[in-house]
XYZ file of N, CA and C in Angstrom:
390
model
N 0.847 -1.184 0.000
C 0.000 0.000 0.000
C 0.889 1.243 0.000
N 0.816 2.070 -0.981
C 1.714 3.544 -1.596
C 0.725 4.407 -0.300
N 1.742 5.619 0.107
C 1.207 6.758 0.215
C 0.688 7.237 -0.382
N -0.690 8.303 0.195
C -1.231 9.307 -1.080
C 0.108 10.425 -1.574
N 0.316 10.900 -2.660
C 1.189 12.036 -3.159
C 0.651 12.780 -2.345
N 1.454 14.020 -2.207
C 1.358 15.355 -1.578
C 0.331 16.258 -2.375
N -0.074 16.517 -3.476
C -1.193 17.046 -4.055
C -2.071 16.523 -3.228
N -2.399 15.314 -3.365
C -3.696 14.764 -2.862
C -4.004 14.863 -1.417
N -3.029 15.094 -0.746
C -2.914 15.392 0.458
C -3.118 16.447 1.261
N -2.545 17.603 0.324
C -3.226 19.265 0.415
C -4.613 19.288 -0.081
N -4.916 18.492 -0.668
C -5.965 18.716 -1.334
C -7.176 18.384 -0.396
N -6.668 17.140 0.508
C -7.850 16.403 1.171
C -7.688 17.419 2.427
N -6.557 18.102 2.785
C -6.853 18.937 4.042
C -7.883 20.416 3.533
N -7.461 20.742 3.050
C -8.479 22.179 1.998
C -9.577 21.747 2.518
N -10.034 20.391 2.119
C -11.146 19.810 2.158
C -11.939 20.174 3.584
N -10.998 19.133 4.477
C -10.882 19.071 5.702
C -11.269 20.595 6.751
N -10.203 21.821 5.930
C -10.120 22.554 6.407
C -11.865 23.247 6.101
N -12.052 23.304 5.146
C -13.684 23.753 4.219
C -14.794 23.355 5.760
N -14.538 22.091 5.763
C -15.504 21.509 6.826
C -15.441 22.122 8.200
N -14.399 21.989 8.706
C -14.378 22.563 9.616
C -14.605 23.957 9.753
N -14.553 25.315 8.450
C -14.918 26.357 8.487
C -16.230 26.082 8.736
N -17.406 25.202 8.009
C -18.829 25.278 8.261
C -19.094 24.777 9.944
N -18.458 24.063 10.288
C -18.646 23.864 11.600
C -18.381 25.423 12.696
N -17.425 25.681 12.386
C -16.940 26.955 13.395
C -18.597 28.378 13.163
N -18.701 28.284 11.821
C -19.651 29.384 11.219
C -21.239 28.718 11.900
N -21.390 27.735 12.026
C -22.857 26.752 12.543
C -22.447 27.379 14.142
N -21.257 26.785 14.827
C -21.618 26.899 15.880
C -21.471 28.708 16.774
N -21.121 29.694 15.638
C -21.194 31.294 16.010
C -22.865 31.474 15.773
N -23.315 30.731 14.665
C -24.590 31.668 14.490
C -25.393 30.724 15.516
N -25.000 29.506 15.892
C -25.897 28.800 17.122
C -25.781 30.021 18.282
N -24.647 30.428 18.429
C -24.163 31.449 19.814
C -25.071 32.809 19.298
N -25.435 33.049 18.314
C -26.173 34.209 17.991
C -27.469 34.014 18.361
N -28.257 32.898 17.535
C -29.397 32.322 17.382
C -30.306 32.182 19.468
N -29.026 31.747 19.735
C -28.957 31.910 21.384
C -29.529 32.969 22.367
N -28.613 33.817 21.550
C -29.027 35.654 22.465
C -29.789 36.049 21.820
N -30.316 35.558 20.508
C -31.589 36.501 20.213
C -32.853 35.442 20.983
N -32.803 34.157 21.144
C -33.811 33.494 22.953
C -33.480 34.528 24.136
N -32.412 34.959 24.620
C -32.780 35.267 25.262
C -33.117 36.742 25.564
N -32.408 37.584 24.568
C -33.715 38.602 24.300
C -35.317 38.443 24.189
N -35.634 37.887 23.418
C -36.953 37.759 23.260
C -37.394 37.101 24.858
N -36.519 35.809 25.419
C -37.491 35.695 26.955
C -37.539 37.301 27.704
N -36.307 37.889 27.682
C -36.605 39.191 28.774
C -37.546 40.173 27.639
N -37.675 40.537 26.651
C -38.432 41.036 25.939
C -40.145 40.822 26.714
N -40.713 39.577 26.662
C -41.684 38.771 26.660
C -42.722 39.237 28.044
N -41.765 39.648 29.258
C -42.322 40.575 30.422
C -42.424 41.683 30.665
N -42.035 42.314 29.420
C -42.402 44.032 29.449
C -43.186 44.505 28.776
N -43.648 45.190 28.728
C -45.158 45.863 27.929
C -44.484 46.441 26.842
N -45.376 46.355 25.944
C -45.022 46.799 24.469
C -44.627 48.286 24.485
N -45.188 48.911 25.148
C -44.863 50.097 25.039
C -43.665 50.922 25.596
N -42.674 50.043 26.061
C -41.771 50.371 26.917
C -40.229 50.675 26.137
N -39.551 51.373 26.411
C -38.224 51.966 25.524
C -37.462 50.818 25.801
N -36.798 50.573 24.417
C -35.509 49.641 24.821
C -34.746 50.193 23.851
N -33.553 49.616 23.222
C -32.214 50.051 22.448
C -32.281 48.676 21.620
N -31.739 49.222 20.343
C -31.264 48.001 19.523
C -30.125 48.914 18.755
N -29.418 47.814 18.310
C -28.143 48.514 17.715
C -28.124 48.414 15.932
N -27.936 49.083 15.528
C -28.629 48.837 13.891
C -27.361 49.118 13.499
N -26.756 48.517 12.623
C -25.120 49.226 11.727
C -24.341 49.808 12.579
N -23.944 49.692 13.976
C -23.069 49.958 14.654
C -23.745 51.168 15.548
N -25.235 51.666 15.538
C -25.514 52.544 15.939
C -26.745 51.937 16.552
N -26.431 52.756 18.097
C -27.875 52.419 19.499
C -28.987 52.816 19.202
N -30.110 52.826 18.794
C -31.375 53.455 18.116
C -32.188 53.212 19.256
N -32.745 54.063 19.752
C -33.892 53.675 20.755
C -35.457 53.495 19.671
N -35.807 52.692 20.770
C -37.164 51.462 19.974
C -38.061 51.708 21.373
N -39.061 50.981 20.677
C -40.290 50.485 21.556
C -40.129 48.944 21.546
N -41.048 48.458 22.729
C -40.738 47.108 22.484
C -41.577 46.124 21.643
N -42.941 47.230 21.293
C -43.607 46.380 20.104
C -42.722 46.371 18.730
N -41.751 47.635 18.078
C -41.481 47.597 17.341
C -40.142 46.555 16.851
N -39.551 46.557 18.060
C -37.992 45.699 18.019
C -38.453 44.044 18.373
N -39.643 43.530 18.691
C -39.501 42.112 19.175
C -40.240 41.525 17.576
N -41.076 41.792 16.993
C -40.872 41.475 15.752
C -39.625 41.197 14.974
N -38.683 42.242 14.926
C -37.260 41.950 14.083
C -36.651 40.981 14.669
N -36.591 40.955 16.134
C -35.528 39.999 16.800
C -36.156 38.757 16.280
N -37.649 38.583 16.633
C -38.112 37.166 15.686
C -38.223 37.038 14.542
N -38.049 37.931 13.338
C -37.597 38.011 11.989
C -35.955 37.077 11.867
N -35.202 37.974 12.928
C -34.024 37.668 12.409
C -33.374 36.345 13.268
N -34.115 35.702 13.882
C -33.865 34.316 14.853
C -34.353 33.577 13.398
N -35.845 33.666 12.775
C -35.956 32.802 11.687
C -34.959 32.661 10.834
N -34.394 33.842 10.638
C -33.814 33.650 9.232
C -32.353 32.826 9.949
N -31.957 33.217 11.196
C -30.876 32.507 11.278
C -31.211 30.740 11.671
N -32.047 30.685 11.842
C -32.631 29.265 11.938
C -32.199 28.865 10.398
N -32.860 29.533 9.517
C -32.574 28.889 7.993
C -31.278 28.529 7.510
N -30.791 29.383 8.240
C -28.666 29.934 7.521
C -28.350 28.474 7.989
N -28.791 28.450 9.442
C -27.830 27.510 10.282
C -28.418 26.141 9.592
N -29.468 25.705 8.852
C -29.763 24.537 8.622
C -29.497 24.628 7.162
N -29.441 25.491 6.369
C -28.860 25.964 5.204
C -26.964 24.946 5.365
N -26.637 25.612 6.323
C -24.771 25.139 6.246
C -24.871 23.813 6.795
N -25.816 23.326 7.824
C -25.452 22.155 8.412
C -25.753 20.813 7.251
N -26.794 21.264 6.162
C -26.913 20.697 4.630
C -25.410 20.766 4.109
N -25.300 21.569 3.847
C -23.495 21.668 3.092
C -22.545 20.881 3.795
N -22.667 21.089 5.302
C -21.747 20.853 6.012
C -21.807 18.754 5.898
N -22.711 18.411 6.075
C -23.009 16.922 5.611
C -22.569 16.060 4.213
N -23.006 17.010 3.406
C -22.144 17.134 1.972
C -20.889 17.506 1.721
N -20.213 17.843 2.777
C -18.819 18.253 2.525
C -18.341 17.043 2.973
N -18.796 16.714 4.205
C -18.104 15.594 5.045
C -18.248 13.831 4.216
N -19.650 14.038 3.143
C -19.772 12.828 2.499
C -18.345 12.782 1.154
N -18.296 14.168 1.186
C -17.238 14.258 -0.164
C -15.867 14.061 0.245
N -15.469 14.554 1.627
C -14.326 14.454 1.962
C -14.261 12.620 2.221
N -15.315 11.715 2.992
C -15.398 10.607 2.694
C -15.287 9.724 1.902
N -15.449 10.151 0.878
C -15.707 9.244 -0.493
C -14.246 9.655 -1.475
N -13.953 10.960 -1.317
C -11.914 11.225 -1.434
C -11.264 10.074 -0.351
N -11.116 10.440 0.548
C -10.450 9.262 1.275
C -10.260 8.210 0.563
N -11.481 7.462 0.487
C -11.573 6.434 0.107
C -11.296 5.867 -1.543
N -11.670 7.329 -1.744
C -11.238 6.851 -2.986
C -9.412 7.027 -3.576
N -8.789 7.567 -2.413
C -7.315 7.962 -2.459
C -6.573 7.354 -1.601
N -7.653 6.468 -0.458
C -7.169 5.077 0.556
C -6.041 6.149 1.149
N -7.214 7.369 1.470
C -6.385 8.226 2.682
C -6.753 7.432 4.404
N -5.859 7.276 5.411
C -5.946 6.932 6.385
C -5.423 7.741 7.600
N -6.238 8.651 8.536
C -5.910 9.466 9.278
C -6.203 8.869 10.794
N -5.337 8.920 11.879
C -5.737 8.533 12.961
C -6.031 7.385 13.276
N -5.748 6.227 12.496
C -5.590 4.766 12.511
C -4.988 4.246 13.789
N -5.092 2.924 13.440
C -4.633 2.198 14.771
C -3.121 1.407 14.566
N -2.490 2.411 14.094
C -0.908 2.540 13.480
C -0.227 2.591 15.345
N 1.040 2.208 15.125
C 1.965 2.812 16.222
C 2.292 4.208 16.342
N 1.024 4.722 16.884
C 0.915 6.292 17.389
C 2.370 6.523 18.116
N 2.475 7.871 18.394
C 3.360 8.650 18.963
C 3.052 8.166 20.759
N 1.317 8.799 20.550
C 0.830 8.685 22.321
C 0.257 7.358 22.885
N 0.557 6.380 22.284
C 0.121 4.709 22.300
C 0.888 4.475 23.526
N 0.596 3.930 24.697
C 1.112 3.460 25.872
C 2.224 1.934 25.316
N 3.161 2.202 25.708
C 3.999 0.705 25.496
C 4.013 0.294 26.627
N 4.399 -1.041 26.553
C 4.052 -1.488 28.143
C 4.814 -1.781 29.160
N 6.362 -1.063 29.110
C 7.246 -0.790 30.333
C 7.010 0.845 31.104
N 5.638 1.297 29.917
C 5.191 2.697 30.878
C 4.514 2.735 31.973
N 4.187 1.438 32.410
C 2.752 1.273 33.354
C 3.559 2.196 34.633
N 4.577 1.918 35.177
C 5.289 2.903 36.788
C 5.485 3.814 36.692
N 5.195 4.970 35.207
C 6.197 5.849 34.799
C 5.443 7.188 34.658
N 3.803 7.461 34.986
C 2.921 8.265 35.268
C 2.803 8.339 36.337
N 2.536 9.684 35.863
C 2.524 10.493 37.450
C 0.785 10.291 37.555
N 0.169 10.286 39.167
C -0.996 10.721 39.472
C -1.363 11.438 40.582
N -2.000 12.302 40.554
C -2.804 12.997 41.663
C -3.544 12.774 41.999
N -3.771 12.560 43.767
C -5.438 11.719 44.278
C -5.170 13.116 45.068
């Protein structure tokens, strides 16, 4: 069994790397998707008519709270969509980076003689803390 060449190898990390960008981007707009819950819970006990702030293009705009809890639930939907929008891609990336592997009999993280594999005159040779 040949190594993959080094093309194929940059190539499958790109890959690699692609995926993991959709993961990092899923789990910011999860952290977004987040604070706009919990706006809307503290939203949810104040009367509509009451002043709050929203920040529009870098600028504090004072609002009412009938007018701003609409957008915040405008813009929770749409990030609901984004985030299930990428986690589609993100499945499709990971089937493609799968099916490269395999089809280039790439092998990552195998059950090769690792670096951190315990040999077995290490058993006295860790340290522990009780």
């Amino acid at each position: 069994m040949s190594q993959p060449s080094p093309e194929i190898m940059q190539q499958y990390q790109r890959m690699r790397m692609e995926a993991n960008t959709f993961g990092q981007k899923i789990a910011e707009l999860e952290q977004d998707k987040h604070e706009h819950d919990l706006v809307l819970t503290a939203l949810s006990d104040v009367s509509d008519d009451r002043k709050c702030y929203r920040m529009v293009g870098g600028v504090l705009v004072e609002r009412n709270v009938q007018e701003v809890k609409p957008a915040v639930e405008s813009n929770k939907e749409k990030l609901d969509e984004v985030i299930s929008t990428l986690e589609k891609q993100l499945r499709e990336k990971e089937k493609e980076i799968r099916d490269f592997s395999n089809e280039h009999d790439i092998r990552i993280g195998g059950t090769g003689s690792g670096s951190l594999s315990a040999q077995p005159g290490d058993a006295g040779k860790s340290g522990v803390l009780a």
